[in-house]
Short mmCIF file of C-alpha atoms in Angstrom, two decimals:
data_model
loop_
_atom_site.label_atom_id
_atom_site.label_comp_id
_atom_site.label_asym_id
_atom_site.label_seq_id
_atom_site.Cartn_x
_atom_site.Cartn_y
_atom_site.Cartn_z
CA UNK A 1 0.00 0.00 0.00
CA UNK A 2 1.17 3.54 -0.56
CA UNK A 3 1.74 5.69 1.99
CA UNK A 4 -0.66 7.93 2.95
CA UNK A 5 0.33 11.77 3.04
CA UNK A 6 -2.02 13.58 6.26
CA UNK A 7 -3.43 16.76 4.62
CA UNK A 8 -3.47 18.49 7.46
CA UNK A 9 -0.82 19.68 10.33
CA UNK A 10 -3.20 17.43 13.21
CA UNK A 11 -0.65 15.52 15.57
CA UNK A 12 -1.30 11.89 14.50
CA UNK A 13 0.05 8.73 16.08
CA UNK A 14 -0.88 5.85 18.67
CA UNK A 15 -1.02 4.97 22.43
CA UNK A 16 0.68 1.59 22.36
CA UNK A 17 -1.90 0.10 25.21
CA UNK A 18 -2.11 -2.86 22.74
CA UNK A 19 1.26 -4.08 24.05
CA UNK A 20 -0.27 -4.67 27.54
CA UNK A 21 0.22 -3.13 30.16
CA UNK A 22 1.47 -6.17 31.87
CA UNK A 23 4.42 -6.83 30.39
CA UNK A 24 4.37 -3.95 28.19
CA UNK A 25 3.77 -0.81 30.07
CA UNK A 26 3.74 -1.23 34.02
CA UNK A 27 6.73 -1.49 36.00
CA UNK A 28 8.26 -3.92 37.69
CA UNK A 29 8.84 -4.17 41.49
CA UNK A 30 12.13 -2.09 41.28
CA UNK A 31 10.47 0.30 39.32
CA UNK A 32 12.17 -1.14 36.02
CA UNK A 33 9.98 -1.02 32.68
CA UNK A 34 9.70 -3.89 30.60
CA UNK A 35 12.81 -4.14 28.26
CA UNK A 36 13.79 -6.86 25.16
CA UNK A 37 16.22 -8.92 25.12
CA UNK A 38 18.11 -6.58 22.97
CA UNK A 39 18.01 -4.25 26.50
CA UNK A 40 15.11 -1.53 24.12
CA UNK A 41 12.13 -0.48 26.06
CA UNK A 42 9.27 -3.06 24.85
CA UNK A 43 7.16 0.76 24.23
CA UNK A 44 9.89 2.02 22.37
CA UNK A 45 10.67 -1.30 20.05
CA UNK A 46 7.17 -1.05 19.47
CA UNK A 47 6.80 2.50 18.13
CA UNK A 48 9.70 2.19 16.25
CA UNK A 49 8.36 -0.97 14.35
CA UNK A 50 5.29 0.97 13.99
CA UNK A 51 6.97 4.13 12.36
CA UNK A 52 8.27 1.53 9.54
CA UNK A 53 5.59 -0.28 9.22
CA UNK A 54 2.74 2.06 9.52
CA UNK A 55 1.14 3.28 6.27
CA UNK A 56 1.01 7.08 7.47
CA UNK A 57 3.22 8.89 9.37
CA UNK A 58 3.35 9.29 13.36
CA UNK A 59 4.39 12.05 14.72
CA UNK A 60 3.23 11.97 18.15
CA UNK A 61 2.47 8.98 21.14
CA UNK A 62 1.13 9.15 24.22
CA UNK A 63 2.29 6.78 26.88
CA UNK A 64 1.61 6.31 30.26
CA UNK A 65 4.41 7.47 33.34
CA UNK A 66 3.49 5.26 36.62
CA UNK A 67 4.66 6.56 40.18
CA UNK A 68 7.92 4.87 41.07
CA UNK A 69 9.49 4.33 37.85
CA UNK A 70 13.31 4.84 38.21
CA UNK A 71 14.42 8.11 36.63
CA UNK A 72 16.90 6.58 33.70
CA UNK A 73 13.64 4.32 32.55
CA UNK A 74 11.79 7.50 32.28
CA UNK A 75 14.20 9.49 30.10
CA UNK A 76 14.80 6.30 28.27
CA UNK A 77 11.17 6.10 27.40
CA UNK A 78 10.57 9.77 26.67
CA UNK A 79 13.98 10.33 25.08
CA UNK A 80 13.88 7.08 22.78
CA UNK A 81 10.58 7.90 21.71
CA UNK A 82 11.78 11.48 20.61
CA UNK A 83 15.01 10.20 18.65
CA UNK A 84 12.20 8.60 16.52
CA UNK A 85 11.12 11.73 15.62
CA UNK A 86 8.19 11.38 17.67
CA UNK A 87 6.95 13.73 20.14
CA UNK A 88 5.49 12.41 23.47
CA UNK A 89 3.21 12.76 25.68
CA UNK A 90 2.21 11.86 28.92
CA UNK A 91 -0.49 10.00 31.00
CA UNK A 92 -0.29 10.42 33.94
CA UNK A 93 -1.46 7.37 36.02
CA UNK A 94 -2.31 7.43 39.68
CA UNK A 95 -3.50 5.02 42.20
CA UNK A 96 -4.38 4.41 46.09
CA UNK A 97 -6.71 7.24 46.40
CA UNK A 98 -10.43 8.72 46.16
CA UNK A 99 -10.11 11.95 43.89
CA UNK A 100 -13.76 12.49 45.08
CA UNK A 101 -12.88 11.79 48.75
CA UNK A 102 -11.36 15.03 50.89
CA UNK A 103 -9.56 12.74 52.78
CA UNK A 104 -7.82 11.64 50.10
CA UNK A 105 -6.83 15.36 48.47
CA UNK A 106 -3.09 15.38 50.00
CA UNK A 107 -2.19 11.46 48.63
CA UNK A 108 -3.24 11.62 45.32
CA UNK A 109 -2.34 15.89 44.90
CA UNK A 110 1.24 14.16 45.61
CA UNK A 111 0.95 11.90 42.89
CA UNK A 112 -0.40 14.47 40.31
CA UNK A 113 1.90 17.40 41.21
CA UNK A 114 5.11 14.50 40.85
CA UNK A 115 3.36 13.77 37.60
CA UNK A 116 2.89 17.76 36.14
CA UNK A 117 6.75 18.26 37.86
CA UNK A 118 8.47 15.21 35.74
CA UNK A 119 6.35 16.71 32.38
CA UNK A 120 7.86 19.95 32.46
CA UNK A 121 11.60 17.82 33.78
CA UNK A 122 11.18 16.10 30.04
CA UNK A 123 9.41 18.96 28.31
CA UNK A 124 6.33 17.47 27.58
CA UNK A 125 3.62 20.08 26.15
CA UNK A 126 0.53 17.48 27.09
CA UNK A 127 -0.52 15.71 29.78
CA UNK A 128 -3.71 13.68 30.58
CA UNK A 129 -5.10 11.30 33.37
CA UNK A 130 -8.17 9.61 34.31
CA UNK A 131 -7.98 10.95 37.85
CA UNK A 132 -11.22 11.83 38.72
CA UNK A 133 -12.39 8.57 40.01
CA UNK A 134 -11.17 5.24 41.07
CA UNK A 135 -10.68 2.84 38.68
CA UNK A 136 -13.01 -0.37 39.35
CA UNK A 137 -13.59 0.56 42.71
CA UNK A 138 -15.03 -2.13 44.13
CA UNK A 139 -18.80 -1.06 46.34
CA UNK A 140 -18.63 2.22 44.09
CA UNK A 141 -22.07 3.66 43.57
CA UNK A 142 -23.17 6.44 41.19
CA UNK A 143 -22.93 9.96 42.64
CA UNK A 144 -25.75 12.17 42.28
CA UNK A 145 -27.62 15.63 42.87
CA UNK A 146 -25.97 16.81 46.02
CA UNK A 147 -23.22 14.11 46.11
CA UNK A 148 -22.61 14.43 42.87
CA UNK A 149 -22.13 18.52 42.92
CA UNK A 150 -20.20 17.68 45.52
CA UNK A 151 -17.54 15.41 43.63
CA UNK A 152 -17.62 18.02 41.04
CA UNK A 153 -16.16 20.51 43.48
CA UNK A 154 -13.83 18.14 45.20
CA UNK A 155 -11.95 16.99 41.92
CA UNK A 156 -11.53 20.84 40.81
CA UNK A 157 -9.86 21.59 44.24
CA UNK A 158 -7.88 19.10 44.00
CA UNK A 159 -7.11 19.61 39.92
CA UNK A 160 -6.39 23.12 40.46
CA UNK A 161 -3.88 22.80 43.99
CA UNK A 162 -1.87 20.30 41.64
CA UNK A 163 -1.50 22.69 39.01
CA UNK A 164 -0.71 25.53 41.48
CA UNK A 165 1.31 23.63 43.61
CA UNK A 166 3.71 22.13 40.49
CA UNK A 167 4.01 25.67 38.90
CA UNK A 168 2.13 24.09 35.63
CA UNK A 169 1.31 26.95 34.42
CA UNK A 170 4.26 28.69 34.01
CA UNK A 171 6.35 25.66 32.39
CA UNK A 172 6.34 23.95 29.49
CA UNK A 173 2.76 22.40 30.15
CA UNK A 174 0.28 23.44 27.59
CA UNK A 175 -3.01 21.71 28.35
CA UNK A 176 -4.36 18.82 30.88
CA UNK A 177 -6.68 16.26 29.43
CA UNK A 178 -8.73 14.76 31.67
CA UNK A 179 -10.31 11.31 30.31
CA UNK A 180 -13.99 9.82 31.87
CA UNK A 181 -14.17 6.09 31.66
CA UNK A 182 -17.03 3.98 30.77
CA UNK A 183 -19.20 2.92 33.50
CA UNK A 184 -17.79 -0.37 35.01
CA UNK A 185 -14.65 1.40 35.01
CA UNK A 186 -16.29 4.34 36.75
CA UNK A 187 -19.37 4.77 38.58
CA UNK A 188 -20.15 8.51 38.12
CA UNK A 189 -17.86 10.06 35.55
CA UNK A 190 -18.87 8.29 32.76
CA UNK A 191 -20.06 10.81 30.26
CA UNK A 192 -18.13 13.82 28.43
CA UNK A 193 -21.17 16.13 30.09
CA UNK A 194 -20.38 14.92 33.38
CA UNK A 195 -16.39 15.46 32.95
CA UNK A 196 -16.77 19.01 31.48
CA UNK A 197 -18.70 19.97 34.42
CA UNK A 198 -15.19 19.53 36.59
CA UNK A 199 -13.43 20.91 33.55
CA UNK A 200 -15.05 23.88 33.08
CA UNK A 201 -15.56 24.88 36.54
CA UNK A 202 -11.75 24.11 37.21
CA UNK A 203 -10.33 26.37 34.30
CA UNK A 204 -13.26 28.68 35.62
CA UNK A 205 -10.78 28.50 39.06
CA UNK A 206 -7.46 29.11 37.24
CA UNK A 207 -8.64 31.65 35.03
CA UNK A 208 -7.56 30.13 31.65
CA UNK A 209 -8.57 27.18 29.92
CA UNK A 210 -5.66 25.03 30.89
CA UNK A 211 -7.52 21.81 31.11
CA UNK A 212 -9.38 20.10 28.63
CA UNK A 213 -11.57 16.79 28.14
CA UNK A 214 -10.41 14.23 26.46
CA UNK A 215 -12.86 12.95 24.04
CA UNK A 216 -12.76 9.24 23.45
CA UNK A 217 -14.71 7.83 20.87
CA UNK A 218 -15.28 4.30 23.08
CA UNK A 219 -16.01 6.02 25.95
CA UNK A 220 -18.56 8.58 24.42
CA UNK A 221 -20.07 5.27 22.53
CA UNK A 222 -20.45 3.16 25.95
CA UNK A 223 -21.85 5.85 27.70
CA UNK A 224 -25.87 6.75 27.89
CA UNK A 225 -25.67 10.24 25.49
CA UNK A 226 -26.25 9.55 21.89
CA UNK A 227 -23.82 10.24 19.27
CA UNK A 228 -26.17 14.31 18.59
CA UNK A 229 -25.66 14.98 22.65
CA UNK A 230 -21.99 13.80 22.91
CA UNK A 231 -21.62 16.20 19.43
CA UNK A 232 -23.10 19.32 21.26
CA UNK A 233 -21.23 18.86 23.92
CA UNK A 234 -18.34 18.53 22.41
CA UNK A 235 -18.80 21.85 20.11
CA UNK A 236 -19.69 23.25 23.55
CA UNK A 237 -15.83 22.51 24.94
CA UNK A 238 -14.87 24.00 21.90
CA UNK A 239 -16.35 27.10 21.67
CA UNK A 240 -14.87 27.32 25.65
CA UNK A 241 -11.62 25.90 25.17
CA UNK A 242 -12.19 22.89 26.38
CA UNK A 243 -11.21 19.97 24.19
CA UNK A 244 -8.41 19.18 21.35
CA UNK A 245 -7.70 15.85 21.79
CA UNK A 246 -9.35 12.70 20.30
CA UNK A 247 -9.00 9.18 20.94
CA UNK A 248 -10.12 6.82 17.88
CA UNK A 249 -10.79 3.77 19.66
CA UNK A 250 -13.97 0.93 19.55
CA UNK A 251 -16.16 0.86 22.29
CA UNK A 252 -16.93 -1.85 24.24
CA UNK A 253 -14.13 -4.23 22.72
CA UNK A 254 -11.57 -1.65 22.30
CA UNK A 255 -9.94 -3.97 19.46
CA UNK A 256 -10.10 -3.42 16.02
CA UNK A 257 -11.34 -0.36 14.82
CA UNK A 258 -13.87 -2.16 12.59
CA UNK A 259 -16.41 -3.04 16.25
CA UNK A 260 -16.84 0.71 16.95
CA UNK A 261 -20.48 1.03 15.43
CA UNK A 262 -19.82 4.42 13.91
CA UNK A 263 -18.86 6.10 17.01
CA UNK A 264 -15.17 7.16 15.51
CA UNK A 265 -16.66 8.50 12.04
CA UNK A 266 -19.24 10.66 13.85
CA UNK A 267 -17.54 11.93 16.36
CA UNK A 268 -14.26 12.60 14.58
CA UNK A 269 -15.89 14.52 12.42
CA UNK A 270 -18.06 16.12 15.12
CA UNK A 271 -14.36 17.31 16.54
CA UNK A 272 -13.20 18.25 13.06
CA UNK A 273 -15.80 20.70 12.74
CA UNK A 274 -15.13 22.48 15.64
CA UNK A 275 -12.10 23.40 14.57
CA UNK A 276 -10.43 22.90 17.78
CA UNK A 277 -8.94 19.59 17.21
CA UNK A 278 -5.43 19.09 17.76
CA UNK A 279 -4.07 15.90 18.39
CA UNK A 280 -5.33 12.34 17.39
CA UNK A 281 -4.70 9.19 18.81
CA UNK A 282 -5.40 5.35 17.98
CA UNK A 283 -5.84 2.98 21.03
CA UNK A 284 -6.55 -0.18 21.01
CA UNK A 285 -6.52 -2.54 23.87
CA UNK A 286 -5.02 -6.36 24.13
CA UNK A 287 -7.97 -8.85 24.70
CA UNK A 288 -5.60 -11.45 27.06
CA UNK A 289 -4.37 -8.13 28.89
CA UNK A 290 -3.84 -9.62 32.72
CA UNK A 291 -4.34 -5.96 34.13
CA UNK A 292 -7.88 -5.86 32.42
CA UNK A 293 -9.38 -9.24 33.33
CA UNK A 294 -11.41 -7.23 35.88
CA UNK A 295 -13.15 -5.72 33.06
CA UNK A 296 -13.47 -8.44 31.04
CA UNK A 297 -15.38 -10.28 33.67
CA UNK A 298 -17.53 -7.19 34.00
CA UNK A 299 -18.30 -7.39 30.81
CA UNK A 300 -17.19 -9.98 28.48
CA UNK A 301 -17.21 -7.72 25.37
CA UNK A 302 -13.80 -6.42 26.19
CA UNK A 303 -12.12 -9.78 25.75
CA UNK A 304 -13.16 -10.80 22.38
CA UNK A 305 -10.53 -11.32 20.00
CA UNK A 306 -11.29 -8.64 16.98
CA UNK A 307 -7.78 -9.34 15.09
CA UNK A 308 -9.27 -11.48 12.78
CA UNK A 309 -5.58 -13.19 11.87
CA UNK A 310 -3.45 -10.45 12.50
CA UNK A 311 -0.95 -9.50 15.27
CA UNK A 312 -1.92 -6.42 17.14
CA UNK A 313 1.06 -4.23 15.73
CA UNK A 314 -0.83 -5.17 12.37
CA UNK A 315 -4.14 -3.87 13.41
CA UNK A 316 -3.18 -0.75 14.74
CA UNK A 317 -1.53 0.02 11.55
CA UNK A 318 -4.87 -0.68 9.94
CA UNK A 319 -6.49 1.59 12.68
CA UNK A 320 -3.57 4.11 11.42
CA UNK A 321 -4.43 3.60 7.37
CA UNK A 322 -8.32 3.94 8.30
CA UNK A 323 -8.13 7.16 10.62
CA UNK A 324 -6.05 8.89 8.16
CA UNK A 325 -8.29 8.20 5.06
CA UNK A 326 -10.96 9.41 7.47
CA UNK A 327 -9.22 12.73 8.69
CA UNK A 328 -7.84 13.46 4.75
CA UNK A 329 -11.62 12.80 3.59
CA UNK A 330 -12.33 15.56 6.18
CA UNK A 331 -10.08 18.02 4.24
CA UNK A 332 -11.54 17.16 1.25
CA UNK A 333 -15.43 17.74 1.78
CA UNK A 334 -13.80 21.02 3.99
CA UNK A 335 -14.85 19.96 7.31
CA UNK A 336 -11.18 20.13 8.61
CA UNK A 337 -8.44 22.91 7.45
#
């Protein structure tokens, strides 16, 4: 196949999830990440096969930095990526606290500020995290009226002390996306209405529209808006500020681009139009992934094999070929600049 030529100047690349993140991504006891037996990063290998192999050209990744992981394993993994000629970015993942809970402000405002510190140490211009809830929280109910209001206002406290307290905005920092989950995952965040609540009250706080939702095609799909209510919403953001990155990614399965029911082409172009849209990412997620058997028991969905023959490097470079077709076909009915 050819290769495809972007028409536009939209960051474009992966999040390499589909390596696992057990064995792939997390770290090990010692705070080591996963390496080949060639001594390479497994992340790094893998986006390097990908920028040969890939029909379209990356030019951006975002990959996730976990508390504890020792500092030469950290500027291996952001510097390798770059001396592909790929820029990174960061997730920043955070665990053993309540983001909703008071109680819990000071742990996991450590955890945040560490992460916003160590992107402007590696001069990283974007940062997300899903940390306005607990991940799979087991006895987790869904927050509402006063509770929920109340959750709201706890998350942008907290949001807004990390950013204050690690001097974000005066670095190299850019934007914060914050990512909802599906419910399973969550219990009360699990729409892009209910996220841009904390979002736009918390840039409300700062003064400047610092953070931003991200808006993830499989998590907008397995919510309860339809694809015309997660669209407003989303040219809502806009209009505010409040959104430039997109995740192409298949709800429910989160394998091969092909299971997503539409929900990428809509609300792609539902971004596109906004003119707002920065950065675009394809995600997909390994079904045998041991970190995620939780959610495949939750809901069996997720573990369904949607390959169909290939290796996952394989279908993410299909994911690639068909996002870029998408975004150039954008360009050409002038729905994208």
């Amino acid at each position: 196949m050819a290769k495809i030529d972007l028409k536009t100047d939209l960051q474009f690349g992966v999040v390499p999830t589909h390596i696992k993140f057990v064995g792939g991504l997390v770290p090990d006891e010692n705070g080591c990440l996963p390496r080949g037996e060639d001594g390479r990063l497994l992340s790094v290998a893998e986006l390097a096969h990908l920028k040969e192999t890939a029909p379209v050209d990356i030019t951006a990744a975002q990959v996730p930095l976990f508390p504890g992981v020792v500092p030469q394993d950290t500027q291996d993994l952001f510097g390798g990526i770059r001396d592909l000629g790929i820029t990174p970015y960061m997730i920043m993942m955070v665990a053993g606290g309540n983001p909703m809970n008071p109680e819990d402000e000071d742990a996991v405002c450590e955890m945040l500020v560490a992460g916003l510190k160590a992107a402007q140490e590696l001069n990283v211009e974007h940062v997300a995290s899903t940390s306005i809830e607990e991940w799979m929280k087991p006895g987790a109910t869904t927050l509402t009226g006063a509770e929920f209001d109340a959750a709201v206002a706890q998350n942008v406290k907290l949001h807004t002390r990390a950013v204050r307290e690690s001097g974000a905005l005066d670095g190299c920092v850019k934007a914060w996306h914050i990512e909802f989950l599906r419910g399973i995952e969550f219990m009360t965040f699990t729409d892009v209405g209910k996220a841009w609540q904390i979002v736009k009250q918390a840039n409300e706080e700062l003064g400047q529209p610092f953070f931003k939702v991200l808006v993830d095609a499989a998590h907008c799909g397995d919510s309860d808006l339809s694809m015309e209510q997660n669209a407003a919403i989303v040219k809502e953001m806009a209009e505010a500020g409040g959104f430039s990155m997109f995740h192409a990614s298949s709800k429910t399965t989160r394998g091969c681009l092909s299971t997503d029911d539409g929900w990428i082409g809509n609300l792609l172009t539902a971004c596109a139009a906004t003119g707002k849209l920065e950065i675009v990412f394809v995600e997909l997620f390994h079904h045998e992934d041991p970190a995620l058997e939780g959610l495949r028991a939750a809901d069996p969905g997720h573990g369904i094999d949607t390959t169909d023959g290939r290796t996952y490097s394989e279908a993410v470079c299909d994911g690639l070929a068909d996002t870029a077709r998408r975004i150039n076909n954008l360009v050409a009915r002038g729905i994208l600049s």
